[in-house]
């Protein structure tokens, strides 16, 4: 990738964000509806956690981790649903209706333009709500959080968001090999929801899957664990990002070679 391509990509990215914001401002009622819906979805996700930790005789440590996990999960999924998942949900249709053909001829990386251009700024409201949950929970549980712990949480939340987005993208790119992958998007969204519960809620085998092959826990419970008890695992976060992005790049290249056009 040349410097000119990078510069053009950044300029296009800024314009896409500006266009998305203007679109939401133009349709203010729809924007508020999306914002309220995202907050309501978070509240609905919080209820099962509160029920499980309040009526199952769990110890205070699990209750604390459960609420914090919902907050972290809200932040990471808010970022995902703002910048990445809208494009992933549209990719199947784009590859079948010819929109991908238009992305290929753009002077920017094809994957960037095909997937990351459907920005929904209202989803960032979930990030604000998640941050409020973390602040309130920190005061309610009287947590003495060290700067290193907060840094570990932020780094792993970012790495987890990237890891799950690439995992979802790998599933979405199956559109190059099969006729339709619409059910796959629903499966990826449903599996991601497991990240809002502490890993202790799941059997050991499922816990391993949640932090490796299908890393839903990296977007919620694992960053929370690092917030409460930071470890040297912080050094693994860049490796997780590099490996997950490299795998998606490999799948993308093989799929793009197979892709002819929507008219073929």
CSV table of N, CA, C and O in Angstrom, one decimal, residues 34 41 73 77-97 99-100 111-120 123 126 164-175 179-193 252:
chain,number,residue,atom,x,y,z
A,34,UNK,N,-33.0,4.9,17.0
A,34,UNK,CA,-31.9,3.9,17.0
A,34,UNK,C,-31.1,4.0,18.3
A,34,UNK,O,-30.7,3.0,18.9
A,41,UNK,N,-31.6,-2.2,24.3
A,41,UNK,CA,-31.0,-3.5,24.1
A,41,UNK,C,-30.0,-3.8,25.2
A,41,UNK,O,-29.9,-4.9,25.7
A,73,UNK,N,-18.7,-4.8,27.6
A,73,UNK,CA,-19.4,-5.4,26.4
A,73,UNK,C,-20.1,-4.3,25.7
A,73,UNK,O,-20.1,-4.3,24.4
A,77,UNK,N,-19.2,-3.5,21.8
A,77,UNK,CA,-20.2,-3.8,20.7
A,77,UNK,C,-20.7,-2.5,20.1
A,77,UNK,O,-21.1,-2.5,19.0
A,78,UNK,N,-20.7,-1.4,20.9
A,78,UNK,CA,-21.1,-0.1,20.4
A,78,UNK,C,-20.1,0.3,19.3
A,78,UNK,O,-20.6,0.8,18.2
A,79,UNK,N,-18.9,0.1,19.5
A,79,UNK,CA,-17.9,0.4,18.5
A,79,UNK,C,-18.0,-0.5,17.2
A,79,UNK,O,-17.9,0.0,16.1
A,80,UNK,N,-18.2,-1.8,17.5
A,80,UNK,CA,-18.4,-2.7,16.4
A,80,UNK,C,-19.6,-2.3,15.5
A,80,UNK,O,-19.5,-2.3,14.3
A,81,UNK,N,-20.7,-2.1,16.2
A,81,UNK,CA,-22.0,-1.8,15.5
A,81,UNK,C,-22.0,-0.5,14.8
A,81,UNK,O,-22.8,-0.2,14.0
A,82,UNK,N,-21.1,0.4,15.3
A,82,UNK,CA,-21.0,1.7,14.6
A,82,UNK,C,-20.2,1.6,13.3
A,82,UNK,O,-20.6,2.2,12.3
A,83,UNK,N,-19.0,0.9,13.4
A,83,UNK,CA,-18.1,1.0,12.2
A,83,UNK,C,-18.0,-0.3,11.4
A,83,UNK,O,-17.8,-0.2,10.2
A,84,UNK,N,-18.3,-1.4,11.9
A,84,UNK,CA,-17.9,-2.7,11.2
A,84,UNK,C,-19.2,-3.5,10.9
A,84,UNK,O,-19.4,-3.9,9.7
A,85,UNK,N,-20.0,-3.9,11.9
A,85,UNK,CA,-21.0,-4.9,11.6
A,85,UNK,C,-22.1,-4.4,10.6
A,85,UNK,O,-22.6,-5.3,9.9
A,86,UNK,N,-22.4,-3.2,10.5
A,86,UNK,CA,-23.4,-2.8,9.4
A,86,UNK,C,-22.9,-3.2,8.0
A,86,UNK,O,-23.6,-3.8,7.2
A,87,UNK,N,-21.6,-3.0,7.8
A,87,UNK,CA,-21.0,-3.4,6.5
A,87,UNK,C,-21.0,-5.0,6.3
A,87,UNK,O,-21.2,-5.5,5.2
A,88,UNK,N,-20.7,-5.7,7.4
A,88,UNK,CA,-20.6,-7.1,7.4
A,88,UNK,C,-22.0,-7.7,7.1
A,88,UNK,O,-22.1,-8.7,6.3
A,89,UNK,N,-23.0,-7.1,7.6
A,89,UNK,CA,-24.4,-7.6,7.4
A,89,UNK,C,-24.8,-7.3,5.9
A,89,UNK,O,-25.6,-8.0,5.4
A,90,UNK,N,-24.2,-6.3,5.3
A,90,UNK,CA,-24.6,-6.0,3.9
A,90,UNK,C,-23.7,-6.7,2.9
A,90,UNK,O,-24.0,-6.6,1.7
A,91,UNK,N,-22.7,-7.3,3.3
A,91,UNK,CA,-21.7,-7.8,2.4
A,91,UNK,C,-22.3,-8.9,1.5
A,91,UNK,O,-22.0,-9.0,0.3
A,92,UNK,N,-23.1,-9.8,2.1
A,92,UNK,CA,-23.7,-10.9,1.3
A,92,UNK,C,-24.5,-10.3,0.1
A,92,UNK,O,-24.4,-10.7,-1.0
A,93,UNK,N,-25.3,-9.3,0.4
A,93,UNK,CA,-26.2,-8.7,-0.6
A,93,UNK,C,-25.3,-7.9,-1.6
A,93,UNK,O,-25.6,-8.0,-2.8
A,94,UNK,N,-24.2,-7.3,-1.1
A,94,UNK,CA,-23.4,-6.5,-2.0
A,94,UNK,C,-22.7,-7.4,-3.0
A,94,UNK,O,-22.5,-7.0,-4.2
A,95,UNK,N,-22.3,-8.6,-2.6
A,95,UNK,CA,-21.6,-9.5,-3.5
A,95,UNK,C,-22.5,-10.1,-4.5
A,95,UNK,O,-22.1,-10.5,-5.6
A,96,UNK,N,-23.8,-10.2,-4.2
A,96,UNK,CA,-24.7,-10.8,-5.1
A,96,UNK,C,-25.4,-9.7,-6.1
A,96,UNK,O,-25.8,-10.1,-7.2
A,97,UNK,N,-25.4,-8.5,-5.6
A,97,UNK,CA,-26.1,-7.4,-6.4
A,97,UNK,C,-25.2,-6.5,-7.2
A,97,UNK,O,-25.6,-5.6,-7.8
A,99,UNK,N,-22.7,-4.5,-5.9
A,99,UNK,CA,-22.1,-3.4,-5.2
A,99,UNK,C,-20.6,-3.6,-5.0
A,99,UNK,O,-19.8,-2.7,-4.9
A,100,UNK,N,-20.2,-4.9,-4.8
A,100,UNK,CA,-18.8,-5.2,-4.6
A,100,UNK,C,-18.0,-4.8,-5.9
A,100,UNK,O,-16.8,-4.4,-5.8
A,111,UNK,N,-11.6,-4.0,0.6
A,111,UNK,CA,-12.2,-4.5,1.9
A,111,UNK,C,-12.7,-3.3,2.7
A,111,UNK,O,-13.8,-3.4,3.3
A,112,UNK,N,-11.9,-2.3,2.8
A,112,UNK,CA,-12.2,-1.1,3.6
A,112,UNK,C,-13.5,-0.5,3.0
A,112,UNK,O,-14.4,-0.2,3.8
A,113,UNK,N,-13.6,-0.3,1.7
A,113,UNK,CA,-14.7,0.4,1.1
A,113,UNK,C,-16.0,-0.5,1.2
A,113,UNK,O,-17.1,0.0,1.3
A,114,UNK,N,-15.8,-1.8,1.0
A,114,UNK,CA,-16.9,-2.7,1.0
A,114,UNK,C,-17.6,-3.0,2.3
A,114,UNK,O,-18.8,-3.2,2.4
A,115,UNK,N,-16.7,-2.9,3.4
A,115,UNK,CA,-17.2,-3.3,4.7
A,115,UNK,C,-17.3,-2.1,5.7
A,115,UNK,O,-18.3,-2.0,6.4
A,116,UNK,N,-16.4,-1.2,5.6
A,116,UNK,CA,-16.3,-0.2,6.7
A,116,UNK,C,-16.9,1.1,6.3
A,116,UNK,O,-16.7,2.2,7.0
A,117,UNK,N,-17.7,1.2,5.3
A,117,UNK,CA,-18.3,2.5,4.9
A,117,UNK,C,-19.7,2.7,5.4
A,117,UNK,O,-20.3,3.8,5.3
A,118,UNK,N,-20.4,1.7,5.9
A,118,UNK,CA,-21.7,1.8,6.4
A,118,UNK,C,-21.7,2.1,7.9
A,118,UNK,O,-21.9,1.3,8.8
A,119,UNK,N,-21.4,3.4,8.2
A,119,UNK,CA,-21.2,3.8,9.6
A,119,UNK,C,-22.6,4.3,10.2
A,119,UNK,O,-23.4,5.0,9.6
A,120,UNK,N,-22.8,3.9,11.5
A,120,UNK,CA,-24.0,4.2,12.2
A,120,UNK,C,-23.6,4.9,13.5
A,120,UNK,O,-23.5,4.2,14.5
A,123,UNK,N,-25.0,4.2,17.2
A,123,UNK,CA,-24.6,3.1,18.0
A,123,UNK,C,-23.6,3.4,19.1
A,123,UNK,O,-23.4,2.7,20.0
A,126,UNK,N,-24.3,3.5,22.9
A,126,UNK,CA,-24.1,2.3,23.8
A,126,UNK,C,-22.8,2.4,24.5
A,126,UNK,O,-22.6,1.9,25.6
A,164,UNK,N,-13.1,-10.1,17.4
A,164,UNK,CA,-14.4,-10.6,17.0
A,164,UNK,C,-14.9,-10.1,15.7
A,164,UNK,O,-15.6,-10.8,15.0
A,165,UNK,N,-14.5,-8.9,15.4
A,165,UNK,CA,-14.9,-8.3,14.0
A,165,UNK,C,-14.3,-9.2,12.9
A,165,UNK,O,-14.9,-9.4,11.9
A,166,UNK,N,-13.0,-9.6,13.1
A,166,UNK,CA,-12.4,-10.4,12.1
A,166,UNK,C,-13.0,-11.8,12.0
A,166,UNK,O,-13.1,-12.4,10.9
A,167,UNK,N,-13.4,-12.3,13.2
A,167,UNK,CA,-14.0,-13.6,13.2
A,167,UNK,C,-15.4,-13.5,12.5
A,167,UNK,O,-15.7,-14.4,11.6
A,168,UNK,N,-16.1,-12.5,12.7
A,168,UNK,CA,-17.4,-12.3,12.0
A,168,UNK,C,-17.1,-12.1,10.5
A,168,UNK,O,-17.9,-12.6,9.7
A,169,UNK,N,-16.1,-11.3,10.2
A,169,UNK,CA,-15.7,-11.1,8.8
A,169,UNK,C,-15.4,-12.4,8.1
A,169,UNK,O,-15.8,-12.6,6.9
A,170,UNK,N,-14.6,-13.3,8.8
A,170,UNK,CA,-14.3,-14.6,8.2
A,170,UNK,C,-15.6,-15.4,7.8
A,170,UNK,O,-15.6,-16.0,6.8
A,171,UNK,N,-16.6,-15.3,8.7
A,171,UNK,CA,-17.8,-16.0,8.4
A,171,UNK,C,-18.6,-15.3,7.3
A,171,UNK,O,-19.1,-16.0,6.4
A,172,UNK,N,-18.5,-14.0,7.3
A,172,UNK,CA,-19.2,-13.3,6.2
A,172,UNK,C,-18.6,-13.5,4.8
A,172,UNK,O,-19.3,-13.6,3.8
A,173,UNK,N,-17.3,-13.7,4.8
A,173,UNK,CA,-16.6,-13.9,3.5
A,173,UNK,C,-16.9,-15.2,2.9
A,173,UNK,O,-16.4,-15.5,1.8
A,174,UNK,N,-17.6,-16.1,3.6
A,174,UNK,CA,-18.1,-17.3,3.0
A,174,UNK,C,-19.0,-17.1,1.9
A,174,UNK,O,-19.3,-18.0,1.1
A,175,UNK,N,-19.4,-15.8,1.7
A,175,UNK,CA,-20.3,-15.4,0.6
A,175,UNK,C,-19.6,-15.6,-0.7
A,175,UNK,O,-20.2,-15.7,-1.8
A,179,UNK,N,-24.0,-19.5,-1.7
A,179,UNK,CA,-25.0,-18.7,-2.4
A,179,UNK,C,-25.5,-17.5,-1.5
A,179,UNK,O,-25.6,-16.4,-1.9
A,180,UNK,N,-25.7,-17.9,-0.2
A,180,UNK,CA,-26.2,-16.8,0.7
A,180,UNK,C,-25.7,-17.2,2.1
A,180,UNK,O,-25.8,-18.4,2.5
A,181,UNK,N,-25.3,-16.2,2.9
A,181,UNK,CA,-24.8,-16.4,4.2
A,181,UNK,C,-25.6,-15.6,5.3
A,181,UNK,O,-25.1,-15.3,6.3
A,182,UNK,N,-26.8,-15.2,4.9
A,182,UNK,CA,-27.6,-14.4,5.8
A,182,UNK,C,-27.8,-15.0,7.2
A,182,UNK,O,-27.7,-14.3,8.2
A,183,UNK,N,-28.0,-16.3,7.4
A,183,UNK,CA,-28.2,-16.9,8.7
A,183,UNK,C,-26.9,-16.8,9.5
A,183,UNK,O,-26.9,-16.8,10.7
A,184,UNK,N,-25.7,-16.8,8.8
A,184,UNK,CA,-24.4,-16.7,9.5
A,184,UNK,C,-24.3,-15.4,10.3
A,184,UNK,O,-23.8,-15.4,11.4
A,185,UNK,N,-24.8,-14.3,9.7
A,185,UNK,CA,-24.8,-13.0,10.5
A,185,UNK,C,-25.6,-13.1,11.8
A,185,UNK,O,-25.1,-12.6,12.8
A,186,UNK,N,-26.7,-13.7,11.7
A,186,UNK,CA,-27.5,-13.9,12.9
A,186,UNK,C,-26.8,-14.8,14.0
A,186,UNK,O,-26.9,-14.5,15.2
A,187,UNK,N,-26.2,-15.8,13.5
A,187,UNK,CA,-25.4,-16.7,14.4
A,187,UNK,C,-24.2,-15.9,15.0
A,187,UNK,O,-24.0,-16.1,16.2
A,188,UNK,N,-23.5,-15.1,14.2
A,188,UNK,CA,-22.4,-14.4,14.8
A,188,UNK,C,-22.9,-13.4,15.8
A,188,UNK,O,-22.2,-13.2,16.9
A,189,UNK,N,-24.0,-12.7,15.6
A,189,UNK,CA,-24.6,-11.7,16.5
A,189,UNK,C,-25.0,-12.4,17.8
A,189,UNK,O,-24.8,-11.9,18.9
A,190,UNK,N,-25.6,-13.6,17.6
A,190,UNK,CA,-26.1,-14.3,18.8
A,190,UNK,C,-24.9,-14.8,19.7
A,190,UNK,O,-24.9,-14.7,20.9
A,191,UNK,N,-23.9,-15.4,19.0
A,191,UNK,CA,-22.7,-15.9,19.7
A,191,UNK,C,-22.0,-14.7,20.5
A,191,UNK,O,-21.5,-14.9,21.6
A,192,UNK,N,-22.0,-13.6,19.8
A,192,UNK,CA,-21.3,-12.4,20.5
A,192,UNK,C,-21.9,-12.1,21.8
A,192,UNK,O,-21.2,-11.6,22.7
A,193,UNK,N,-23.2,-12.3,22.0
A,193,UNK,CA,-23.9,-12.0,23.2
A,193,UNK,C,-23.4,-12.8,24.4
A,193,UNK,O,-23.5,-12.4,25.5
A,252,UNK,N,-9.8,-13.1,2.7
A,252,UNK,CA,-10.3,-12.1,1.8
A,252,UNK,C,-9.6,-12.3,0.4
A,252,UNK,O,-10.2,-12.3,-0.6
